[in-house]
Coordinates of C-alpha atoms and ligand atoms in Angstrom, one line a residue:
X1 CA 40.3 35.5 46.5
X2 CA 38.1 33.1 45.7
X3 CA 34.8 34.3 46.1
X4 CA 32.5 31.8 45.8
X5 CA 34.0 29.6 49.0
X6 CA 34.0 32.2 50.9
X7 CA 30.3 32.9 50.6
X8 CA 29.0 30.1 51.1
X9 CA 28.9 29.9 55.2
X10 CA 25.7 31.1 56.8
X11 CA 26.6 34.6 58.2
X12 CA 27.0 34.6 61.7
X13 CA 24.6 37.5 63.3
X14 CA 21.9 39.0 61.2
X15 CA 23.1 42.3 58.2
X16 CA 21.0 45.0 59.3
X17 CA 20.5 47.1 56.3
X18 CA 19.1 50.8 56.2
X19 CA 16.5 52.4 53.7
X20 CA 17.6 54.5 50.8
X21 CA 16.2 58.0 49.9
X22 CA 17.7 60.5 47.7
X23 CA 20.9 59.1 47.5
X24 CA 21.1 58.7 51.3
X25 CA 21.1 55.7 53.0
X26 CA 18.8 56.1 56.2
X27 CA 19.3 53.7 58.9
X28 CA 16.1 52.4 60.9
X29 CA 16.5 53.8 64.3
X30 CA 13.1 54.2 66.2
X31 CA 11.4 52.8 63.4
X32 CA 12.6 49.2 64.4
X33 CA 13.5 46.2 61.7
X34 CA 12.1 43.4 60.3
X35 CA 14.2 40.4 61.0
X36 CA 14.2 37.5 58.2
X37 CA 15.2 33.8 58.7
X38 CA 16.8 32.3 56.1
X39 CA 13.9 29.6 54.7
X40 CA 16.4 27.2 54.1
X41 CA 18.4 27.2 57.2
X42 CA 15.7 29.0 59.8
X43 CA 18.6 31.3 61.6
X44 CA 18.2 35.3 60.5
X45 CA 19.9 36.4 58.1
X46 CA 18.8 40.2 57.4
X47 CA 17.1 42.8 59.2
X48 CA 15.2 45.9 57.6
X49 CA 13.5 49.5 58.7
X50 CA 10.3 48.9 59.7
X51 CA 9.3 52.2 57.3
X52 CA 6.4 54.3 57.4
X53 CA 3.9 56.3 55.5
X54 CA 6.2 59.2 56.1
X55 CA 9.0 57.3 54.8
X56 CA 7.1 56.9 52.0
X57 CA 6.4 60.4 51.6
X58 CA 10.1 61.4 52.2
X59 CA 11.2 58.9 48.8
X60 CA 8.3 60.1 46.8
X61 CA 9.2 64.1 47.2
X62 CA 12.6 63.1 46.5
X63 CA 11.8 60.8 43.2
X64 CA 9.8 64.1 42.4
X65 CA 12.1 67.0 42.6
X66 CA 14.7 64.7 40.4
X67 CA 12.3 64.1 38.0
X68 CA 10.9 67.7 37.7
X69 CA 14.3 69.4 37.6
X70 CA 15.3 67.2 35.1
X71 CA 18.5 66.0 36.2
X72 CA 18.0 62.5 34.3
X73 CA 14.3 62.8 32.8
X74 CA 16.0 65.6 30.5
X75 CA 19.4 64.5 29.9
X76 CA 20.4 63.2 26.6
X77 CA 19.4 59.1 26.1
X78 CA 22.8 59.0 25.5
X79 CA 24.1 59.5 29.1
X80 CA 21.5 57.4 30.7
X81 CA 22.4 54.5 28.9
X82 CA 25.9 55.1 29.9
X83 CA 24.5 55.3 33.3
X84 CA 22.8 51.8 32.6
X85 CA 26.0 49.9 31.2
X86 CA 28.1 50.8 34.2
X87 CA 25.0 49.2 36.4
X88 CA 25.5 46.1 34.0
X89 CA 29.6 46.1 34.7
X90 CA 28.9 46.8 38.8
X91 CA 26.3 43.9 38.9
X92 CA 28.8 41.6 37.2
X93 CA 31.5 42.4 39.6
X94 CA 29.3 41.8 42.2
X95 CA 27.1 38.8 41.4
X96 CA 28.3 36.8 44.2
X97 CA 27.5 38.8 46.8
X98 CA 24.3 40.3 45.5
X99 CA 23.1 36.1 44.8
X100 CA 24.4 34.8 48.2
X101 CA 21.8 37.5 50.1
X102 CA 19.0 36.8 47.0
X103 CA 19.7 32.7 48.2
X104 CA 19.3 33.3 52.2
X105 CA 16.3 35.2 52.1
X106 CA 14.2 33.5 49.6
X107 CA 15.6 29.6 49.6
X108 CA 16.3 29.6 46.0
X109 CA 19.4 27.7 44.9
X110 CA 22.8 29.6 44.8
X111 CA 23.1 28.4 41.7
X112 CA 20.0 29.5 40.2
X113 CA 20.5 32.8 42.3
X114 CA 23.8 33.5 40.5
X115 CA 22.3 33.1 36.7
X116 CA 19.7 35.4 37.8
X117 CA 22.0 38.2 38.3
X118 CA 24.0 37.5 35.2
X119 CA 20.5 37.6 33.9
X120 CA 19.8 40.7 35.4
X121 CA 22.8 42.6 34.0
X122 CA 21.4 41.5 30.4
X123 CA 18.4 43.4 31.1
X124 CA 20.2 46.6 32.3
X125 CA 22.9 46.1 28.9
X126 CA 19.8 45.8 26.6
X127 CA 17.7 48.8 28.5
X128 CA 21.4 50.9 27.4
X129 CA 20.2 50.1 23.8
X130 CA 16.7 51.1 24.1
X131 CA 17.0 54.2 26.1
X132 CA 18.9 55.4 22.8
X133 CA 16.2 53.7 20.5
X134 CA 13.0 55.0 22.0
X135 CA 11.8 57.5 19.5
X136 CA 8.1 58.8 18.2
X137 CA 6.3 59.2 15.2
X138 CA 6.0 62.4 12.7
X139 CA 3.2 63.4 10.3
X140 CA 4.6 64.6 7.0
X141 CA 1.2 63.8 5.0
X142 CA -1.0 66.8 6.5
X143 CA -0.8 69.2 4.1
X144 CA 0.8 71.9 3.0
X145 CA 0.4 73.7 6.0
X146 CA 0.2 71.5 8.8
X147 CA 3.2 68.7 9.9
X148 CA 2.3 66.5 12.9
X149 CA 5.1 65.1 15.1
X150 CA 4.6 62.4 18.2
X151 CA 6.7 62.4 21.0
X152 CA 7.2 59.8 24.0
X153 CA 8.1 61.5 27.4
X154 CA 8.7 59.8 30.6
X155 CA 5.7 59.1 32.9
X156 CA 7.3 61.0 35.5
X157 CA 7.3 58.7 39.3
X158 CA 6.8 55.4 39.2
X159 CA 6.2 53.1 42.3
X160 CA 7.7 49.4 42.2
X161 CA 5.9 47.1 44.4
X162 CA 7.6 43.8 44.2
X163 CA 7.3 39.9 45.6
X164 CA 9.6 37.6 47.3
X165 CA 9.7 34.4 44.7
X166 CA 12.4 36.8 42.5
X167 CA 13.4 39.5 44.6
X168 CA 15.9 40.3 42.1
X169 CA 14.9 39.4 38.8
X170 CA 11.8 41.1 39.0
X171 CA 13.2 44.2 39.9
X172 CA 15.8 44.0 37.3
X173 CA 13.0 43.1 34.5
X174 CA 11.7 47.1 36.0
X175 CA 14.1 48.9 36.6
X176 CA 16.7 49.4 33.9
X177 CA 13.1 50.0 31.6
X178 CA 11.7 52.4 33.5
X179 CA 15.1 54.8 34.0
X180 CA 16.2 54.2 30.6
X181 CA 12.3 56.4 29.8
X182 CA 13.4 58.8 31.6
X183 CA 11.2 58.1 35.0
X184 CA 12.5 58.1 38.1
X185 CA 11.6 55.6 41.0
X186 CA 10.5 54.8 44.9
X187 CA 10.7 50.6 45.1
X188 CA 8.9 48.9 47.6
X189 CA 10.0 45.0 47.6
X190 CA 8.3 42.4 49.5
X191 CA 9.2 42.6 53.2
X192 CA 10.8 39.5 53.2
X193 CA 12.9 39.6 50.7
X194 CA 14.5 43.0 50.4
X195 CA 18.0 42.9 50.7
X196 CA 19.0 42.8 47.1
X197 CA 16.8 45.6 46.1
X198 CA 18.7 48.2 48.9
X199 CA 22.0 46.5 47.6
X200 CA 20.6 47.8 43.7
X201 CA 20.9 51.2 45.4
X202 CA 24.7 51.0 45.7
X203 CA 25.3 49.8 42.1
X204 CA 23.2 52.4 40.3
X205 CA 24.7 54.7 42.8
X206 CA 28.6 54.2 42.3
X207 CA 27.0 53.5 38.4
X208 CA 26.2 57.5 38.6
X209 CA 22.5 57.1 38.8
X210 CA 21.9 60.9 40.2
X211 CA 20.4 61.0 43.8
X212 CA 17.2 60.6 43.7
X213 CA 16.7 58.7 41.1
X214 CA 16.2 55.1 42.4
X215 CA 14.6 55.2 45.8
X216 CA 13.5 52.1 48.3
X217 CA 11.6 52.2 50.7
X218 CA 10.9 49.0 53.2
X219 CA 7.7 47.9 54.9
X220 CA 4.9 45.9 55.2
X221 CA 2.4 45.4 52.4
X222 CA -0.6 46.8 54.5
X223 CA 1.0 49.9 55.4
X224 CA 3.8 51.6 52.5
X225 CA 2.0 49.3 49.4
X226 CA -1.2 50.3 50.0
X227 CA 0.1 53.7 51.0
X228 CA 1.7 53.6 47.2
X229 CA -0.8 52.6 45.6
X230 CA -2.6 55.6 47.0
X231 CA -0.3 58.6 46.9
X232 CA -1.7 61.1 44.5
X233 CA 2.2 62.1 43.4
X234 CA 2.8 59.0 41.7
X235 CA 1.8 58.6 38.3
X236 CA 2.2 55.0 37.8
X237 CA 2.6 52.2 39.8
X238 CA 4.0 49.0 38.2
X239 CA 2.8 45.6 40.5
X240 CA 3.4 42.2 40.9
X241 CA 2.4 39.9 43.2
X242 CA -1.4 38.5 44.0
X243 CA -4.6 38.9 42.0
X244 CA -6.2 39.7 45.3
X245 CA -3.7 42.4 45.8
X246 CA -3.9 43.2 42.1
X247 CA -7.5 43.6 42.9
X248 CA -6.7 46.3 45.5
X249 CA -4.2 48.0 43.4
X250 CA -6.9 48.5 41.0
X251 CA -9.5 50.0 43.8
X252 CA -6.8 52.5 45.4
X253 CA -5.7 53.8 41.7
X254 CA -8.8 55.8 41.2
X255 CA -7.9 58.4 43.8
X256 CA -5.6 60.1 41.1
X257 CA -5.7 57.8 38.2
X258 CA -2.6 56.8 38.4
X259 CA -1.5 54.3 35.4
X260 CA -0.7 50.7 36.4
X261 CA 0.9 47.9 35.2
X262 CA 0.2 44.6 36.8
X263 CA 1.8 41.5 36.7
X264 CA -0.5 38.9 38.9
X265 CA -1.2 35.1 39.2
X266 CA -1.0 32.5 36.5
X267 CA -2.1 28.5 36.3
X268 CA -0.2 27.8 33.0
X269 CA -0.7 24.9 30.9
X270 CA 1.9 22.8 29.5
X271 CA 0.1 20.8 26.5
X272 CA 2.2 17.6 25.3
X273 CA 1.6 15.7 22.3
X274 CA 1.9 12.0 21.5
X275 CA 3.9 13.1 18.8
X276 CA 6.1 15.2 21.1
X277 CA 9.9 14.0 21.6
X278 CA 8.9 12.9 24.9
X279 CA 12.0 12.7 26.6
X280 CA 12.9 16.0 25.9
X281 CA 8.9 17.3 26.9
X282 CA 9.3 15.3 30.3
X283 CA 12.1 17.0 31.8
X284 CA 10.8 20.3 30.2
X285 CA 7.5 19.5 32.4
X286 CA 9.5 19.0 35.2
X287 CA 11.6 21.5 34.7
X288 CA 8.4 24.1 34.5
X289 CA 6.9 22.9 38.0
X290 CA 10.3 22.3 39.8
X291 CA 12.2 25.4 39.0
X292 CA 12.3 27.8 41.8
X293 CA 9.9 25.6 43.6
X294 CA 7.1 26.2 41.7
X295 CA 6.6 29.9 43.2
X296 CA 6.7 31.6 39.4
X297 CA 4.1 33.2 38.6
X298 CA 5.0 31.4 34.6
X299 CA 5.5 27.8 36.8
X300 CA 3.4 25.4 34.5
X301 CA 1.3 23.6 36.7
X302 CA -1.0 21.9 34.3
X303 CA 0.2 19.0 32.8
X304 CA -2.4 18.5 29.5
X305 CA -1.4 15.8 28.1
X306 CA -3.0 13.5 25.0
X307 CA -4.4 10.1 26.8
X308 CA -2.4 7.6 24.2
X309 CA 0.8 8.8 26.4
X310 CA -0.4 10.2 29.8
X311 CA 0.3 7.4 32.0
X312 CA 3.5 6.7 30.5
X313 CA 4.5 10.7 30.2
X314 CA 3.5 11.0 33.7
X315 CA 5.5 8.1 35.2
X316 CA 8.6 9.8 33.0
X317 CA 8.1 13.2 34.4
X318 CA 7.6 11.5 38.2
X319 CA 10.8 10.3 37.4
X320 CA 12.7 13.0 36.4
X321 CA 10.9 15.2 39.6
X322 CA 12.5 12.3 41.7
X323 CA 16.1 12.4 40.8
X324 CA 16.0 16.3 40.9
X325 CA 18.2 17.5 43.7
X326 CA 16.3 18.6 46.7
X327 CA 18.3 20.4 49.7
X328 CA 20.4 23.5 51.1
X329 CA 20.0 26.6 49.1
X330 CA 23.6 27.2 49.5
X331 CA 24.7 23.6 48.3
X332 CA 26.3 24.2 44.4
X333 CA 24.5 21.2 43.5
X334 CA 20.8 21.8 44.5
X335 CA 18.2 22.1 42.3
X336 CA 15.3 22.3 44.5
X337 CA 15.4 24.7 47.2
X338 CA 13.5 25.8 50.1
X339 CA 9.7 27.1 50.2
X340 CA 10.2 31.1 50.4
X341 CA 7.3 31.9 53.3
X342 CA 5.7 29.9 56.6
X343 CA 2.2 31.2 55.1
X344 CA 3.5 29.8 51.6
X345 CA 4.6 26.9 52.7
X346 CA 1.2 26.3 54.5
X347 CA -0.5 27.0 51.5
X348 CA 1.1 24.5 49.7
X349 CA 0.6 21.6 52.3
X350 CA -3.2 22.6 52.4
X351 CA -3.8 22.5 48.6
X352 CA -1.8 18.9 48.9
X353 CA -3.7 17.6 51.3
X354 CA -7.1 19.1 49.2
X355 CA -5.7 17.1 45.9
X356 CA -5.8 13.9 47.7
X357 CA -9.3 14.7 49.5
X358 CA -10.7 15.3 46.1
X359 CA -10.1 12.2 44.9
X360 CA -6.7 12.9 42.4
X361 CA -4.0 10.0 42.4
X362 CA -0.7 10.7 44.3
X363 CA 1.7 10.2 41.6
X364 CA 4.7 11.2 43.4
X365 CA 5.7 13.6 46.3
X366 CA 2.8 15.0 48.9
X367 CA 4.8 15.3 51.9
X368 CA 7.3 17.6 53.3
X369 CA 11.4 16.9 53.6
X370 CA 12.7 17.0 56.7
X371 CA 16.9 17.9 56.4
X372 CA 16.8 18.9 60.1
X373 CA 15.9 22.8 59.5
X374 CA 13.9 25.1 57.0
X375 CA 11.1 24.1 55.0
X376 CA 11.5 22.0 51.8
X377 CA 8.3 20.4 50.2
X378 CA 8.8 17.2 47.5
X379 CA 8.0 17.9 44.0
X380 CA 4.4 16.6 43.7
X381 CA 2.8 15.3 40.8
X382 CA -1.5 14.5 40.9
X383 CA -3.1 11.9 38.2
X384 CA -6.4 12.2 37.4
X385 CA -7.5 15.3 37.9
X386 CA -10.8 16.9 37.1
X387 CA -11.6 20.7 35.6
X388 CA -13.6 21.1 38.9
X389 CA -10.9 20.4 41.4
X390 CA -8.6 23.1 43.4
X391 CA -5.9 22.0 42.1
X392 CA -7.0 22.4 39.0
X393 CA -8.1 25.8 39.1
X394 CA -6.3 27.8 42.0
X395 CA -2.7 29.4 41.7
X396 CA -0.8 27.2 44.2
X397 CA 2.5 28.8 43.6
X398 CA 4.4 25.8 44.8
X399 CA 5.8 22.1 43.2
X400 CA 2.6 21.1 42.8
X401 CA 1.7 19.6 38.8
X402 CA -1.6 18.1 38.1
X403 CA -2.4 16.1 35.2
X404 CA -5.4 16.4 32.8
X405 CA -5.6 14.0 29.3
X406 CA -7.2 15.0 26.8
X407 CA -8.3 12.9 23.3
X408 CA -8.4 16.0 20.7
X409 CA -6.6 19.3 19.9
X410 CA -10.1 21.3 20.2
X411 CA -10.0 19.6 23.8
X412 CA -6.5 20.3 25.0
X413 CA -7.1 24.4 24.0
X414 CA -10.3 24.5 25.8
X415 CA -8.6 22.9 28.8
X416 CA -5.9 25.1 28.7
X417 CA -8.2 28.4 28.6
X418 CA -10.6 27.1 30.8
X419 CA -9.4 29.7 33.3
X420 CA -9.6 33.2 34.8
X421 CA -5.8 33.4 34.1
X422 CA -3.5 34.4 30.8
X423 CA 0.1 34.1 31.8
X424 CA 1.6 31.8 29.9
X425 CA 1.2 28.5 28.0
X426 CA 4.1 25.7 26.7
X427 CA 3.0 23.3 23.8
X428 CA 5.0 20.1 23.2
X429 CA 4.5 18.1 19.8
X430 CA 6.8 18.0 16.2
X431 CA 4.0 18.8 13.8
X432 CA 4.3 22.4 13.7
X433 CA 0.4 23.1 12.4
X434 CA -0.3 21.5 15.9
X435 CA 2.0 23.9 17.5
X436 CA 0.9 27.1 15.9
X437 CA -2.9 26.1 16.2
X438 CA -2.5 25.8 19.8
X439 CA 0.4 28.9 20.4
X440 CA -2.9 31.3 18.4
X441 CA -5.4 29.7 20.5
X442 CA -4.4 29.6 23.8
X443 CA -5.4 32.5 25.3
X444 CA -1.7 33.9 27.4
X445 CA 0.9 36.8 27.5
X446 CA 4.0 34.4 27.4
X447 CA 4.0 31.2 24.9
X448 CA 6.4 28.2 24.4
X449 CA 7.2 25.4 21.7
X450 CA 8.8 22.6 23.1
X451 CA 10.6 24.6 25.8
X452 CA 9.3 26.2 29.3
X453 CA 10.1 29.2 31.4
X454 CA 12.6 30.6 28.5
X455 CA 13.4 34.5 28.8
X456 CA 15.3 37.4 28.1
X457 CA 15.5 41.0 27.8
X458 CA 14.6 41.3 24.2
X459 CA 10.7 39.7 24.4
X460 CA 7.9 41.5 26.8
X461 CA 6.4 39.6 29.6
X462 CA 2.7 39.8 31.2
X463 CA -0.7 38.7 30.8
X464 CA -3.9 38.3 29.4
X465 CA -7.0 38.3 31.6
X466 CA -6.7 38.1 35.5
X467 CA -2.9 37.9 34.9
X468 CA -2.9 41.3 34.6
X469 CA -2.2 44.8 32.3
X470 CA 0.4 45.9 30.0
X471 CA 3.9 44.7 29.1
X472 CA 7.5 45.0 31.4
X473 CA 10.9 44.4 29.3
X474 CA 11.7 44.6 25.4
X475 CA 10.9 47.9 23.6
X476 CA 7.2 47.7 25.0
X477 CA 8.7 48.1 28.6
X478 CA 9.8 51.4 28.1
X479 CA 7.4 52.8 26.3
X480 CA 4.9 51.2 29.3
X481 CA 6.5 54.0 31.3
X482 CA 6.3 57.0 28.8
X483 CA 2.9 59.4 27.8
X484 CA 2.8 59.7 23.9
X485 CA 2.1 64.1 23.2
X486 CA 0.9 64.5 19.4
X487 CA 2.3 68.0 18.6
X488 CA 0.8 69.9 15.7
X489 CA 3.1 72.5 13.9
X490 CA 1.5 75.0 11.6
X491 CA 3.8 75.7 9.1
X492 CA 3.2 79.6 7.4
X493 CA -0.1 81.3 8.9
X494 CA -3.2 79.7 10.4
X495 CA -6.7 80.1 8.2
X496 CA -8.0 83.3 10.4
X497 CA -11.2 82.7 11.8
X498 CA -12.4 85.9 12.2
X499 CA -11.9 87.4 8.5
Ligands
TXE1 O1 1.6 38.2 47.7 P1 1.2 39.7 47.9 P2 2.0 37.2 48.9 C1 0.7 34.8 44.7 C2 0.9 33.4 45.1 C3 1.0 33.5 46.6 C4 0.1 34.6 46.9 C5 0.4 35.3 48.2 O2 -0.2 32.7 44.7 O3 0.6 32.3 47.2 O4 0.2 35.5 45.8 O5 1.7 35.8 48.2 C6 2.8 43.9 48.6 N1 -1.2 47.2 48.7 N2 1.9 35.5 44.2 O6 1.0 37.3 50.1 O7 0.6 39.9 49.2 C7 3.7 43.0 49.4 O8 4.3 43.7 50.5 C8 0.0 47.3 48.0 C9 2.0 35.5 42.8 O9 3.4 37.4 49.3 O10 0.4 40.0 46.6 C10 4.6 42.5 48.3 O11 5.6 43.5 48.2 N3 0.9 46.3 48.1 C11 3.1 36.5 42.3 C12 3.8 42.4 47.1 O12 2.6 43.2 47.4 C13 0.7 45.2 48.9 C14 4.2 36.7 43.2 C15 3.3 41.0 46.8 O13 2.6 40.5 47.9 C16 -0.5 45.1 49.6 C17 3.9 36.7 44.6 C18 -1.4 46.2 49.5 N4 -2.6 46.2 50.1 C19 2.8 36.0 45.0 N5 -0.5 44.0 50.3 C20 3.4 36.4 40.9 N6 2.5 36.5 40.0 O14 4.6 36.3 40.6 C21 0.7 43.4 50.0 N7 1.4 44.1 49.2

């Protein structure tokens, strides 16, 4: 059968999915559902359990007793990355369907949706390998009498709260590190966007995940985040989404000092050279602000460029935003999809209409498309903008660029770290002492030489100052989610203390 044809109709009445807790799928029943329209379309596509704080509890009781009984924290690496590989072979087989649901609730190209989940069963292939390679340390320099050995064990439960721009990919960049430590989870995705988390369930499931294991739990922010980020039986919860929310995450933590990693806003510079192959740098550029709409939290939305070329660079990269292919998230062809949220959406058209108040120069863009139904917003590019503007400092999370020259190197690095952010940073130019001045100096988790947005299992991602704490994927992502234990073995008798 050819799968891909038959996908690609809108579904006729809304899926209604259920919740999953220890290996159970729980349907929603007096709890009620969520419904979700389809951004790009506007007719519901999903609905999901409106879940409580005692749904919460239920997932986390059950993400304890399999962690403490040790029916995967204790079974050899071995066996979990077997676990792991299977996941990667399931999510193959099932990319279509798990990218058609990603595209209807969050407007992103089919396209784009389907490399995702190829993408996504590289992470789980590549957390098979590390599970096997996580090791500690050992001491053979203490003495005669004394060897020292340091161990990595699993942090025990660890709660996922995740956003809607990449339901999927985010999860997946989680997930596969955080089982293949040993830990076991309760996810909370954003509740707009859930579908393709609960449909994770099923592959780790028939993939032999033991029940338990890999919990989710649907719901509103307000009520099972906040609830998460509060319960004193989970030792780490790992974050993404708002600073504001970071913020939060940050406050409720305290009660049991639960570890977090947090992966928040960015307002990433892309820094372009005269010297740069410009051709190349402008559909980077454009690449950077138009992918995925410009809701990545690694979108670079600052375009610093040197003066010599900025109003040439900028008409190329207007250019280049213009012919991109705007339209139906479930059109092969698009490039451009739909804007994921009403509020986001919003958002965007307010910090457009703030641009031009302020005084910047509409380059391209500023308006919304109208294709008869959902909400589509034209990639946007601002001239002349100032350090001082909105637009200039605030996250927009949309396909909104602004452009700021600068005349010297020492200018276009204190540009770029002139903000509370630490993401991620893309430099442009051929004279590599340019391009490794500016990749040590700018001050971001993720960095990029003549390239944008690039990825992949092997390198960690996260950020430096309000963009968050610690590391998710690579080696580092695993051992984000394990405690070190220094043991100290006396070898022979101890000195007695008392003679
Ligand atoms: O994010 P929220 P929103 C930024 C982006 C966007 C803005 C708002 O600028 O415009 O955030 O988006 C859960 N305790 N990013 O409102 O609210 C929520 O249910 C615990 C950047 O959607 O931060 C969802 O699962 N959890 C970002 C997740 O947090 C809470 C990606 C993210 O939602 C909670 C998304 C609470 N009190 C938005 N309140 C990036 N860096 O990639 C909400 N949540």
């Amino acid at each position: 059968m050819d799968q891909r044809a038959a996908t690609l109709a809108l579904p006729e009445t809304p899926r209604s999915f259920g919740f999953f807790v220890d290996g159970q799928t729980i349907e929603a029943g007096p709890r009620g559902h969520f419904e979700r329209r389809s951004p790009g379309h506007d007719v519901p596509v999903t609905r999901m359990p409106k879940c409580t704080k005692a749904d919460l509890d239920m997932a986390v009781a059950a993400a304890r007793r399999a962690f403490e009984d040790g029916r995967w924290s204790r079974i050899p690496a071995v066996e979990r990355a077997d676990v792991l590989l299977r996941a990667a072979q399931i999510l193959r087989r099932r990319t279509e369907e798990i990218a058609y649901w990603e595209t209807l609730e969050n407007g992103k190209p089919i396209s784009q949706a389907r490399a995702e989940v190829g993408g996504c069963a590289g992470m789980f292939e590549y957390a098979a390998g590390a599970a096997r390679a996580l090791h500690g340390d050992a001491f053979n320099n203490l003495g005669e009498g004394m060897f020292g050995v340091v161990t990595r064990e699993p942090i025990g439960v660890v709660g996922l709260i995740t956003p809607w721009n990449f339901p999927f990919l985010i999860l997946c960049e989680r997930v596969p590190y955080i089982l293949a430590a040993g830990c076991t989870i309760v996810a909370k995705p954003s509740e707009v966007t859930s579908a393709t988390t609960l449909l994770l369930a099923e592959v780790l499931a028939e993939a032999g995940l033991p029940a338990g294991c890999y919990n989710v739990v649907t719901g509103s922010g307000s009520t099972v985040g906040q609830a998460m980020t509060e319960h004193a039986d989970i030792d780490m919860v790992s974050f993404t989404g708002s600073t504001a929310v970071g913020r939060r995450c940050v406050a409720a933590a305290a009660g049991n000092f639960k570890k977090l990693g947090l992966e928040l806003g960015g307002k990433n510079p892309q820094i372009v050279f005269a010297d740069a192959d410009l051709e190349d740098a402008a559909d980077g550029v454009a690449f950077g602000i138009g992918f995925n709409t410009g809701q990545c939290c690694v979108s670079g939305s600052r375009l610093i460029v040197e003066r010599s070329v900025a109003r040439d660079f900028e008409a190329m990269v207007a250019a280049k935003l213009a012919k991109a292919k705007v339209g139906d998230p479930l059109d092969p062809e698009t490039q451009i999809g739909a804007i994921t949220t009403t509020a986001q959406n919003d958002t965007i058209l307010g910090y457009i209409a703030n641009g031009k108040q302020e005084g910047a120069r509409l380059v391209c863009g500023g308006d919304r498309l109208d294709f008869g139904r959902g909400q589509y917003i034209a990639p946007t590019l601002f001239g002349d903008v100032t350090g001082t503007m909105a637009i200039a400092r605030e996250e927009i999370f949309g396909p909104v660029l602004a452009v700021m020259p600068f005349d010297t190197m020492e200018e276009a690095i204190a540009i770029a770290n002139d903000t509370v952010y630490g993401l991620a940073a893309s430099v442009w130019t051929k004279n590599i002492d340019k391009a490794l001045t500016v990749s040590r100096r700018v001050r971001a988790g993720r960095f990029w030489v003549n390239t944008t947005l690039a990825g992949g299992p092997e390198l960690p991602i996260g950020g430096f100052k309000q963009s968050g704490w610690g590391r998710e994927a690579g080696i580092y992502g695993v051992e984000e989610y394990t405690q070190v234990k220094s043991v100290h073995i006396e070898i022979g008798r101890r000195q007695p203390w008392v003679g």
